[in-house]
Coordinates of C-alpha atoms in Angstrom, one line a residue:
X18 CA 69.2 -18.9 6.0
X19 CA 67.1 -19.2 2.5
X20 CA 64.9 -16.2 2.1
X21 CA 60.9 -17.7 1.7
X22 CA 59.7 -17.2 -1.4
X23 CA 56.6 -15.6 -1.0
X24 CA 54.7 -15.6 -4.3
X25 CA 55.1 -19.4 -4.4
X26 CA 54.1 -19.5 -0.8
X27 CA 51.0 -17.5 -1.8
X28 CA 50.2 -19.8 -4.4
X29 CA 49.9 -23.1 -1.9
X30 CA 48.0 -21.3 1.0
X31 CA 45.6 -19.2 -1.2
X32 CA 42.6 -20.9 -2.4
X33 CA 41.3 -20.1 -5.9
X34 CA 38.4 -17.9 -4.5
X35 CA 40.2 -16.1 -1.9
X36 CA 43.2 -15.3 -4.5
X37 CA 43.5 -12.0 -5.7
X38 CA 43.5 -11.3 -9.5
X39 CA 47.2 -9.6 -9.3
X40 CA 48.8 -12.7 -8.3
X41 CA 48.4 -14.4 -11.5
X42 CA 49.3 -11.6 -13.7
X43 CA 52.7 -11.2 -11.5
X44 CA 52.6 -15.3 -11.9
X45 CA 52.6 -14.2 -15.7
X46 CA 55.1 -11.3 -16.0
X47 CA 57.2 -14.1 -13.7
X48 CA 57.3 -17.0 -16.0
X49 CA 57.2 -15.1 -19.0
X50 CA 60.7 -13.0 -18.1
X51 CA 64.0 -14.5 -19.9
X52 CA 66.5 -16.3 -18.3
X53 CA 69.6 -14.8 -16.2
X54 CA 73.0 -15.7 -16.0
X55 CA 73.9 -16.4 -11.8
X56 CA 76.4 -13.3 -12.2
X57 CA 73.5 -11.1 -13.3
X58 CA 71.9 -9.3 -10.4
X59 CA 68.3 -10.1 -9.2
X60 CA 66.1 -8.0 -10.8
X61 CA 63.9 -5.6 -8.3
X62 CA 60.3 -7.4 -7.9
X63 CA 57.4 -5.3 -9.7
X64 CA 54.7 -4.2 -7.2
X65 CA 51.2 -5.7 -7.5
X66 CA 48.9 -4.3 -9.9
X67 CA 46.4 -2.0 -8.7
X68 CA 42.9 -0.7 -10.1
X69 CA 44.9 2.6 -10.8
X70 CA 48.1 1.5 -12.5
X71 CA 46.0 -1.4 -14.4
X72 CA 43.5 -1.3 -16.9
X73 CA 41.9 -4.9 -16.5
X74 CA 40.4 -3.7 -13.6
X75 CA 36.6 -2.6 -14.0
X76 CA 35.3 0.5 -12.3
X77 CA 33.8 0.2 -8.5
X78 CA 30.0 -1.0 -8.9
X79 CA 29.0 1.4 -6.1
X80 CA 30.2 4.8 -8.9
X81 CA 27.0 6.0 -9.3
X82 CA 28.5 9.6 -10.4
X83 CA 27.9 8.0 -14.3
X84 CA 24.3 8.3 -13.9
X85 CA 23.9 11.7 -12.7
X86 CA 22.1 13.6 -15.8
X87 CA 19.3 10.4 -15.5
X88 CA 15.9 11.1 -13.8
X89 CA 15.6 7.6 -11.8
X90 CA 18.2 4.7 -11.9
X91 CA 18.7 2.8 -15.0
X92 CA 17.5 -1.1 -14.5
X93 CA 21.1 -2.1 -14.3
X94 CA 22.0 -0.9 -11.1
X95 CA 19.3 -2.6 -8.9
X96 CA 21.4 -6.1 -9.0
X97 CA 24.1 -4.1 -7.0
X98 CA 21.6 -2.5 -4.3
X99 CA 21.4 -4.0 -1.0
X100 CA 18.5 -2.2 0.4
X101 CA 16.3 -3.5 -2.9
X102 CA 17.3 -7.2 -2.9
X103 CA 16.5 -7.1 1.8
X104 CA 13.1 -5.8 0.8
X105 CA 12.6 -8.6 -2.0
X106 CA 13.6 -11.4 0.4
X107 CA 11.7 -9.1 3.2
X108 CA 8.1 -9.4 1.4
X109 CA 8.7 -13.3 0.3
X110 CA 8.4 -12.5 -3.4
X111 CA 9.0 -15.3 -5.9
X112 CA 12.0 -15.4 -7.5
X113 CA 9.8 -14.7 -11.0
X114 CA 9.8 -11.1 -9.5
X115 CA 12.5 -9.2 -10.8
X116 CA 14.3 -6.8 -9.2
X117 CA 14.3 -4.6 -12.2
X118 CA 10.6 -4.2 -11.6
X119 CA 10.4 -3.8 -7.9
X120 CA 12.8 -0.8 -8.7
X121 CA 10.4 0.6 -11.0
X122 CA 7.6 0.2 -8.5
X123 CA 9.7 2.6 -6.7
X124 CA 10.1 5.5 -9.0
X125 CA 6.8 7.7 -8.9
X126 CA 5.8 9.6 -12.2
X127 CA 6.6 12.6 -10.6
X128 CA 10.1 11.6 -10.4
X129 CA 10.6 10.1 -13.9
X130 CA 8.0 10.7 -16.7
X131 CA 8.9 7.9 -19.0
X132 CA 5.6 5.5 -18.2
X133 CA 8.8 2.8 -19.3
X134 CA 10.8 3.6 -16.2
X135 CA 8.1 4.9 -13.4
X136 CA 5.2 3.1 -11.8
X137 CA 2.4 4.8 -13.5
X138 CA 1.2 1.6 -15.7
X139 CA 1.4 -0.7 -12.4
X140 CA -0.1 1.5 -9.8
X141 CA -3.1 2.2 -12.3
X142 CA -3.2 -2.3 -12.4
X143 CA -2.6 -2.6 -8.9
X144 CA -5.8 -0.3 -8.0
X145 CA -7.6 -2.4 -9.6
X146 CA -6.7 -5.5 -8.3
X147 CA -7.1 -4.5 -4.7
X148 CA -10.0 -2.7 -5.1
X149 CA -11.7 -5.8 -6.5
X150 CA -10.6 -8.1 -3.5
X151 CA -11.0 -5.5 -1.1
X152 CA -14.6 -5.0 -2.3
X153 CA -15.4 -9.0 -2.5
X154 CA -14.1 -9.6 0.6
X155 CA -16.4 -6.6 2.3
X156 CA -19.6 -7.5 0.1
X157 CA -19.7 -11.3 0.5
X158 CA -18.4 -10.8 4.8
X159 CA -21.4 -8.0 5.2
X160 CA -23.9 -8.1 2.6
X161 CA -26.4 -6.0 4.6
X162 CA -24.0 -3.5 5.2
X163 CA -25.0 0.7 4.1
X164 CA -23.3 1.9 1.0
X165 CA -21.3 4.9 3.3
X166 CA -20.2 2.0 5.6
X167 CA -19.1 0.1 2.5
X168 CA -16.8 3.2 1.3
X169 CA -15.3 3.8 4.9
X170 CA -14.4 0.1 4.8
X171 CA -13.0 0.5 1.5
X172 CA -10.9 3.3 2.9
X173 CA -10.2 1.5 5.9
X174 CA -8.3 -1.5 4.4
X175 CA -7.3 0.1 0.8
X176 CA -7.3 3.9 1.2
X177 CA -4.2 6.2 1.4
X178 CA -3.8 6.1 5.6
X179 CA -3.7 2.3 5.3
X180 CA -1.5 2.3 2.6
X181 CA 1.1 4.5 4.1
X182 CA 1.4 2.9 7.2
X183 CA 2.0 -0.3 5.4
X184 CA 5.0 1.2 3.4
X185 CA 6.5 2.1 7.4
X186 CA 6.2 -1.4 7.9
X187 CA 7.9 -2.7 5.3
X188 CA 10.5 -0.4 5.6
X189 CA 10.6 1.6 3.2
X190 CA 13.1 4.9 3.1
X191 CA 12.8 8.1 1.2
X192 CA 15.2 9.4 -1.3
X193 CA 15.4 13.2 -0.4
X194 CA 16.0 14.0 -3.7
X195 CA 15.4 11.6 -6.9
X196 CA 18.3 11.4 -9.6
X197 CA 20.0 8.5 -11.6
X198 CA 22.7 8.4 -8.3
X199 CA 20.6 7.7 -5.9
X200 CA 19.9 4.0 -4.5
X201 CA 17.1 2.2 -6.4
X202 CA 16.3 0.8 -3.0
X203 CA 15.0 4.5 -2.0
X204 CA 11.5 5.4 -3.1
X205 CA 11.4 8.6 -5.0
X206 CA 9.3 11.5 -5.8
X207 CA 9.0 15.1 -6.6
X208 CA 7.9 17.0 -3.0
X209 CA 5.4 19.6 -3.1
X210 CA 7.0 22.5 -1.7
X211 CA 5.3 23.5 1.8
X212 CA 3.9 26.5 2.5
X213 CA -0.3 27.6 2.3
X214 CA -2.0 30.7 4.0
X215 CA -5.2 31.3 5.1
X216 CA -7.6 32.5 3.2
X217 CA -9.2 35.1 5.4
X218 CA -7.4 35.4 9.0
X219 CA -8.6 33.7 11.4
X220 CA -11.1 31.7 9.6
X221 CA -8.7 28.4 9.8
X222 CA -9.5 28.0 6.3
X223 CA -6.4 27.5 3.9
X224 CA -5.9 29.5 0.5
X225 CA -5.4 25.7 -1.2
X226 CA -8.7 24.2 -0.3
X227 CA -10.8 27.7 -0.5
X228 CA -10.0 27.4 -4.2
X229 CA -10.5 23.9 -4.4
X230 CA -14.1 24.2 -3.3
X231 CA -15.4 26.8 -5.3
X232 CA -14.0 24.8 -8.5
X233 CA -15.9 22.1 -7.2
X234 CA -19.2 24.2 -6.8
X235 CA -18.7 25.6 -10.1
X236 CA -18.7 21.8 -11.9
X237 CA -21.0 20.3 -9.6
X238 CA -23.7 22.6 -8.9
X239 CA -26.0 19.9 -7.5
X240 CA -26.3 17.4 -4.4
X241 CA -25.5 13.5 -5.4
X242 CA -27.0 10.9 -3.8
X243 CA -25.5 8.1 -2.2
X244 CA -26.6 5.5 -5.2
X245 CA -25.1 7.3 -7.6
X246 CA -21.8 6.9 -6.2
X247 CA -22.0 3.4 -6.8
X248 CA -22.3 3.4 -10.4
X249 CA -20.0 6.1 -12.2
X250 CA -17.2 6.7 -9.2
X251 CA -14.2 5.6 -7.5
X252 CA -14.3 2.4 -5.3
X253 CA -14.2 5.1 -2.0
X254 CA -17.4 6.7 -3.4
X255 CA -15.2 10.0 -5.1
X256 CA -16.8 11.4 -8.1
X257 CA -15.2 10.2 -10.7
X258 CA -13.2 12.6 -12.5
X259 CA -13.7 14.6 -15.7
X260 CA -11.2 15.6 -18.7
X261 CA -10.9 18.8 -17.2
X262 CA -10.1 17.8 -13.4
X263 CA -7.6 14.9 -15.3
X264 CA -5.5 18.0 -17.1
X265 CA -5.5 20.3 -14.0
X266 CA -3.9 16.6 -12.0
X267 CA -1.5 16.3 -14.8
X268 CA -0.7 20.2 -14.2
X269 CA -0.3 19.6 -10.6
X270 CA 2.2 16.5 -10.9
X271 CA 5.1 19.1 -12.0
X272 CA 4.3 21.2 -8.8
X273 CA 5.6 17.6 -6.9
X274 CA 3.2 15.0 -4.8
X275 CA 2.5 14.5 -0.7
X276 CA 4.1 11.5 0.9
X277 CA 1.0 9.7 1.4
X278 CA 0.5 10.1 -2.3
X279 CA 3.7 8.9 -3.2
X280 CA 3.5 5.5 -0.5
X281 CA -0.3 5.0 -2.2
X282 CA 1.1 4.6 -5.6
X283 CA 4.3 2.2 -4.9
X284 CA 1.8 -0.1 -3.0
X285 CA -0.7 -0.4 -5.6
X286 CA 2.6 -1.0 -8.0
X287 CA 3.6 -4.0 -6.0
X288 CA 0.8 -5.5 -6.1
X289 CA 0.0 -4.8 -9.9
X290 CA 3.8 -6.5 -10.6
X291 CA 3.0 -9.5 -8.1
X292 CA -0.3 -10.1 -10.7
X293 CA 1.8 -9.7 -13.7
X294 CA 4.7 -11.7 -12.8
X295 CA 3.7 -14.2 -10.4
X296 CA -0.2 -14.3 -11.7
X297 CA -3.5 -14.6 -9.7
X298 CA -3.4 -17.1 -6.8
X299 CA 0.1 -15.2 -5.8
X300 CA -1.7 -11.7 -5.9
X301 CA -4.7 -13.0 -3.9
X302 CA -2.4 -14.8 -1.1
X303 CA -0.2 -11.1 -1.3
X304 CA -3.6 -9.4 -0.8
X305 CA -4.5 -11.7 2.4
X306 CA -1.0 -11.5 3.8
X307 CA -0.9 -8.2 3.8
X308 CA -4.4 -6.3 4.1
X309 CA -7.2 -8.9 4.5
X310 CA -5.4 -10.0 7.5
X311 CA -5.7 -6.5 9.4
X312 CA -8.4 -6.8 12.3
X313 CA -10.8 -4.0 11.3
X314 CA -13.9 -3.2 13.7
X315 CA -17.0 -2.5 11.3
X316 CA -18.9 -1.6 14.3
X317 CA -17.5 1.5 14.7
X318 CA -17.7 3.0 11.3
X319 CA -21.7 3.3 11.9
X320 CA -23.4 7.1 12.7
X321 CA -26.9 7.1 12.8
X322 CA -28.8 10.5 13.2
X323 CA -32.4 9.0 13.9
X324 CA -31.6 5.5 15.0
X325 CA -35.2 5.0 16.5
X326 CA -36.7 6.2 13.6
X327 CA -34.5 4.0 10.9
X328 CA -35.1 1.1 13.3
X329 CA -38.7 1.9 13.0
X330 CA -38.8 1.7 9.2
X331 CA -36.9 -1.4 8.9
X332 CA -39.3 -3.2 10.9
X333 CA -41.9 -2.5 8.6
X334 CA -40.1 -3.0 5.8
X335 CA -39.2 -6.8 7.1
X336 CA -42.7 -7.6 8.2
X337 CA -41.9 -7.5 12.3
X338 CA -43.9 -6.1 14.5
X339 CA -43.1 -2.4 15.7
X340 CA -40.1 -1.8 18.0
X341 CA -40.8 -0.9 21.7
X342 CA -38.7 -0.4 24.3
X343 CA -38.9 -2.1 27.5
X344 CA -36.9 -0.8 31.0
X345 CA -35.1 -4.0 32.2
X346 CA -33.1 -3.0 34.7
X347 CA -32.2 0.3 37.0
X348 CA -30.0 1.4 39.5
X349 CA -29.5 4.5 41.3
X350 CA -32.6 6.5 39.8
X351 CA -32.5 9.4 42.5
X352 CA -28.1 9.6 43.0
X353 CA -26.3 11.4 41.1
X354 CA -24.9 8.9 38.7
X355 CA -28.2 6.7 37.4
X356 CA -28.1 3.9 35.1
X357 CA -31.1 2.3 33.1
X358 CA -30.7 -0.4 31.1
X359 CA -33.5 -0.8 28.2
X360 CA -34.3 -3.2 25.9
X361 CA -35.9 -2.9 22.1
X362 CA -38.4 -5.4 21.6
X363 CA -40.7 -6.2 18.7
X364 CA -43.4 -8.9 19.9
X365 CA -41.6 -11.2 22.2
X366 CA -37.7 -11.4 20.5
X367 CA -35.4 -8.7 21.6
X368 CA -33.6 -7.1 19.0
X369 CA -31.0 -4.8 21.0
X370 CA -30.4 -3.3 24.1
X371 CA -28.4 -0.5 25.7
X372 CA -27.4 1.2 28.9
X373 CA -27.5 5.0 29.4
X374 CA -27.6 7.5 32.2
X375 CA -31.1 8.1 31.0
X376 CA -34.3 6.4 29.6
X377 CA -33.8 8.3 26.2
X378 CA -30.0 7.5 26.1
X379 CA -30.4 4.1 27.1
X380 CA -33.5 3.9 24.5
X381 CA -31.4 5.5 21.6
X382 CA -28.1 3.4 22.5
X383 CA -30.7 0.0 22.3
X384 CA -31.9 1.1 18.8
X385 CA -28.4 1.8 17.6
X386 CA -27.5 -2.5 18.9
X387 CA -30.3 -3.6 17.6
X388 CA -29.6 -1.7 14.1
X389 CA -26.1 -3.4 14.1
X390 CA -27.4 -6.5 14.6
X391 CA -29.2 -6.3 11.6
X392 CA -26.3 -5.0 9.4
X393 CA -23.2 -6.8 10.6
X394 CA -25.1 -10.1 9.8
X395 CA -21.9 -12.4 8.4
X396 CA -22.7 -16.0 7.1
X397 CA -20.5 -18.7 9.0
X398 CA -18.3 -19.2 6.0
X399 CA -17.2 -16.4 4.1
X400 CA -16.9 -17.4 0.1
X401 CA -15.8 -14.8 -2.4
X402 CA -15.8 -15.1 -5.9
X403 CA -12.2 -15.0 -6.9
X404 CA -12.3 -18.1 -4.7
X405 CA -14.1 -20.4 -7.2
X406 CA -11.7 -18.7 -10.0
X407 CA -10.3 -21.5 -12.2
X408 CA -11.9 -24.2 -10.3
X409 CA -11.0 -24.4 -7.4
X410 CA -14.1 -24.5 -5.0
X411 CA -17.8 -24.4 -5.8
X412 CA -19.5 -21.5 -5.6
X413 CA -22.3 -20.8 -3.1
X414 CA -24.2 -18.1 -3.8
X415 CA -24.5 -15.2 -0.9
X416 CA -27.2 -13.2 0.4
X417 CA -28.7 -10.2 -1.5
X418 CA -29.8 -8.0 0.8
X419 CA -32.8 -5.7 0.0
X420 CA -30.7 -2.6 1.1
X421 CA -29.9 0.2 3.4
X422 CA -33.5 1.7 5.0
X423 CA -33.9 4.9 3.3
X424 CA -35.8 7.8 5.4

């Protein structure tokens, strides 16, 4: 029986993809061999080339030892990482968004200083950006609502807690240690070390933020008010802050960052790169995917201290009639367990009404409905400027409110 040649077997079964490279060198080293007598003894078949014995073979993608005295990955290497191109097809990006740059989103200054390779430049775009919409969509939704209701909102949809549950849900997974090896999938940053003692035992109060507030007494002697935080400070209502407090943050970065720092700055990167790359409309969709479409109860972000007394004022501010309250209802006045149910009326309209074990609870719980009321007034269709941007829609103009009552 005729032994089977194998390597021309190999050549009809095979397809060109599924071929390895060593069969057509072999194919090569085959044809290219001079011609035998039929005395002359078969020669001994050469074994397959192998990424050791042969040079033509280029070095395994996944060596990442190469890269070892680098801060972050280089741009190179995020074509090659699994966990970056699942969380580009996870978030529906375009295909204008590199993958180069959602790497860099995830490398935090504190991990590479080069503003060329770390996320400083985008984060510092991407704040912007969603403070703006945030704002826009909070101001034109509520435009009677109280300037400390406006921050909480702010923090509410934009602010660090959000934030850092949103980089949970998209899955995101921490590098334990950042370094040119490590997976550009993986975000990365510099950990503050843990540890902090109290400052006097048994006061609860930590060494960390004992020193933090007498540098803040020290440069801010005085009380703002609640206006001025609308003009010269963050979009959360934080005093802006000065050269000084700027050099001591620089300072700090070497010490390392929290996580909840670290998840705040890659999601205001993202959305800084989706602007750059992909431009406005596919920023503002991002923005509505992603945080305008969280359910978010304004109602409970209110505390009033005198309700009776601020409903009082805003009466007379508006031209209505003074509020008075009015028992409608009561049940069990003498039992143990009483409820009264009293409305707030000024002339003949009802503005609120609440139910309490009390007359003064339920009087004080009517105030505080009828003060909503007034507040979380929302026109029927919501219209915000960046809407009308590049003419698109015509734009409506929205209420101006006259402002929070001030006691």
């Amino acid at each position: 029986m005729k032994r089977s040649q194998l390597l021309k077997w190999s050549g009809t079964v095979l397809s060109p993809r599924t071929r390895p490279s060593w069969c057509f060198l072999a194919q090569q080293k085959l044809y290219r061999s001079p011609r035998r007598n039929a005395a002359t003894a078969v020669a001994v078949a050469e074994p397959p080339p192998t990424a050791a014995n042969d040079s033509s073979f280029p070095p395994p993608l996944n060596d990442r030892s190469l890269y070892q005295h680098l801060p972050s990955p280089p741009p190179s290497t995020t074509h090659h990482s699994a966990r970056l191109a699942a969380l580009h097809a996870r978030l529906h990006l375009s295909s204008r968004f590199p993958l180069e740059t959602l790497g860099r989103c995830l490398i935090d200054p504190t991990a590479d200083n080069h503003p060329s390779y770390n996320s400083s430049s985008l984060s510092l775009l991407g704040d912007d950006i969603l403070g703006y919409y945030a704002s826009e969509l909070i101001l034109c939704s509520y435009p009677r609502l109280p300037t400390a209701v406006i921050f909480a909102a702010m923090r509410a949809y934009v602010g660090k807690a959000p934030l850092t549950a949103l980089t949970k849900e998209w899955g995101i997974e921490i590098a334990a240690t950042p370094g040119g090896e490590v997976d550009p999938g993986l975000l990365q940053y510099k950990r503050r070390k843990p540890g902090n003692a109290e400052a006097e035992e048994g006061t609860g109060i930590l060494a960390k933020d004992a020193e933090q507030e007498k540098k803040e007494k020290l440069r801010k002697p005085w009380r703002k008010g609640i206006t001025s935080f609308t003009i010269s400070d963050s979009y959360f209502g934080e005093p802006a802050a000065s050269a000084t407090q700027e050099r001591e943050a620089l300072e700090s970065l070497e010490e390392g960052i929290r996580h909840e720092t670290a998840c705040y700055n890659f999601i205001r990167a993202v959305f800084g790169a989706v602007y750059i790359h992909c431009g406005r409309l596919a920023a503002k969709n991002f923005f509505n995917a992603h945080i305008a479409s969280r359910k978010l109860d304004v109602s409970k972000l209110f505390e009033f201290k005198s309700p009776t007394r601020d409903l009082s004022r805003l009466c007379a501010r508006e031209g209505f009639e003074g509020p008075v309250a009015r028992i409608l209802s009561e049940t069990g006045r003498h039992s143990r367990t009483p409820v009264f149910v009293v409305g707030v009326f000024s002339g003949t309209e009802k503005l609120g009404e609440g139910t309490g074990a009390s007359l003064a609870e339920a009087r004080t719980r009517g105030a505080i409905n009828a003060l909503k009321g007034w507040y979380l007034y929302s026109p029927l269709e919501v219209r915000v400027p960046s809407d009308v941007e590049g003419g698109g829609k015509e734009w409506k103009p929205v209420l101006i409110d006259g402002g929070e009552v001030i006691v």
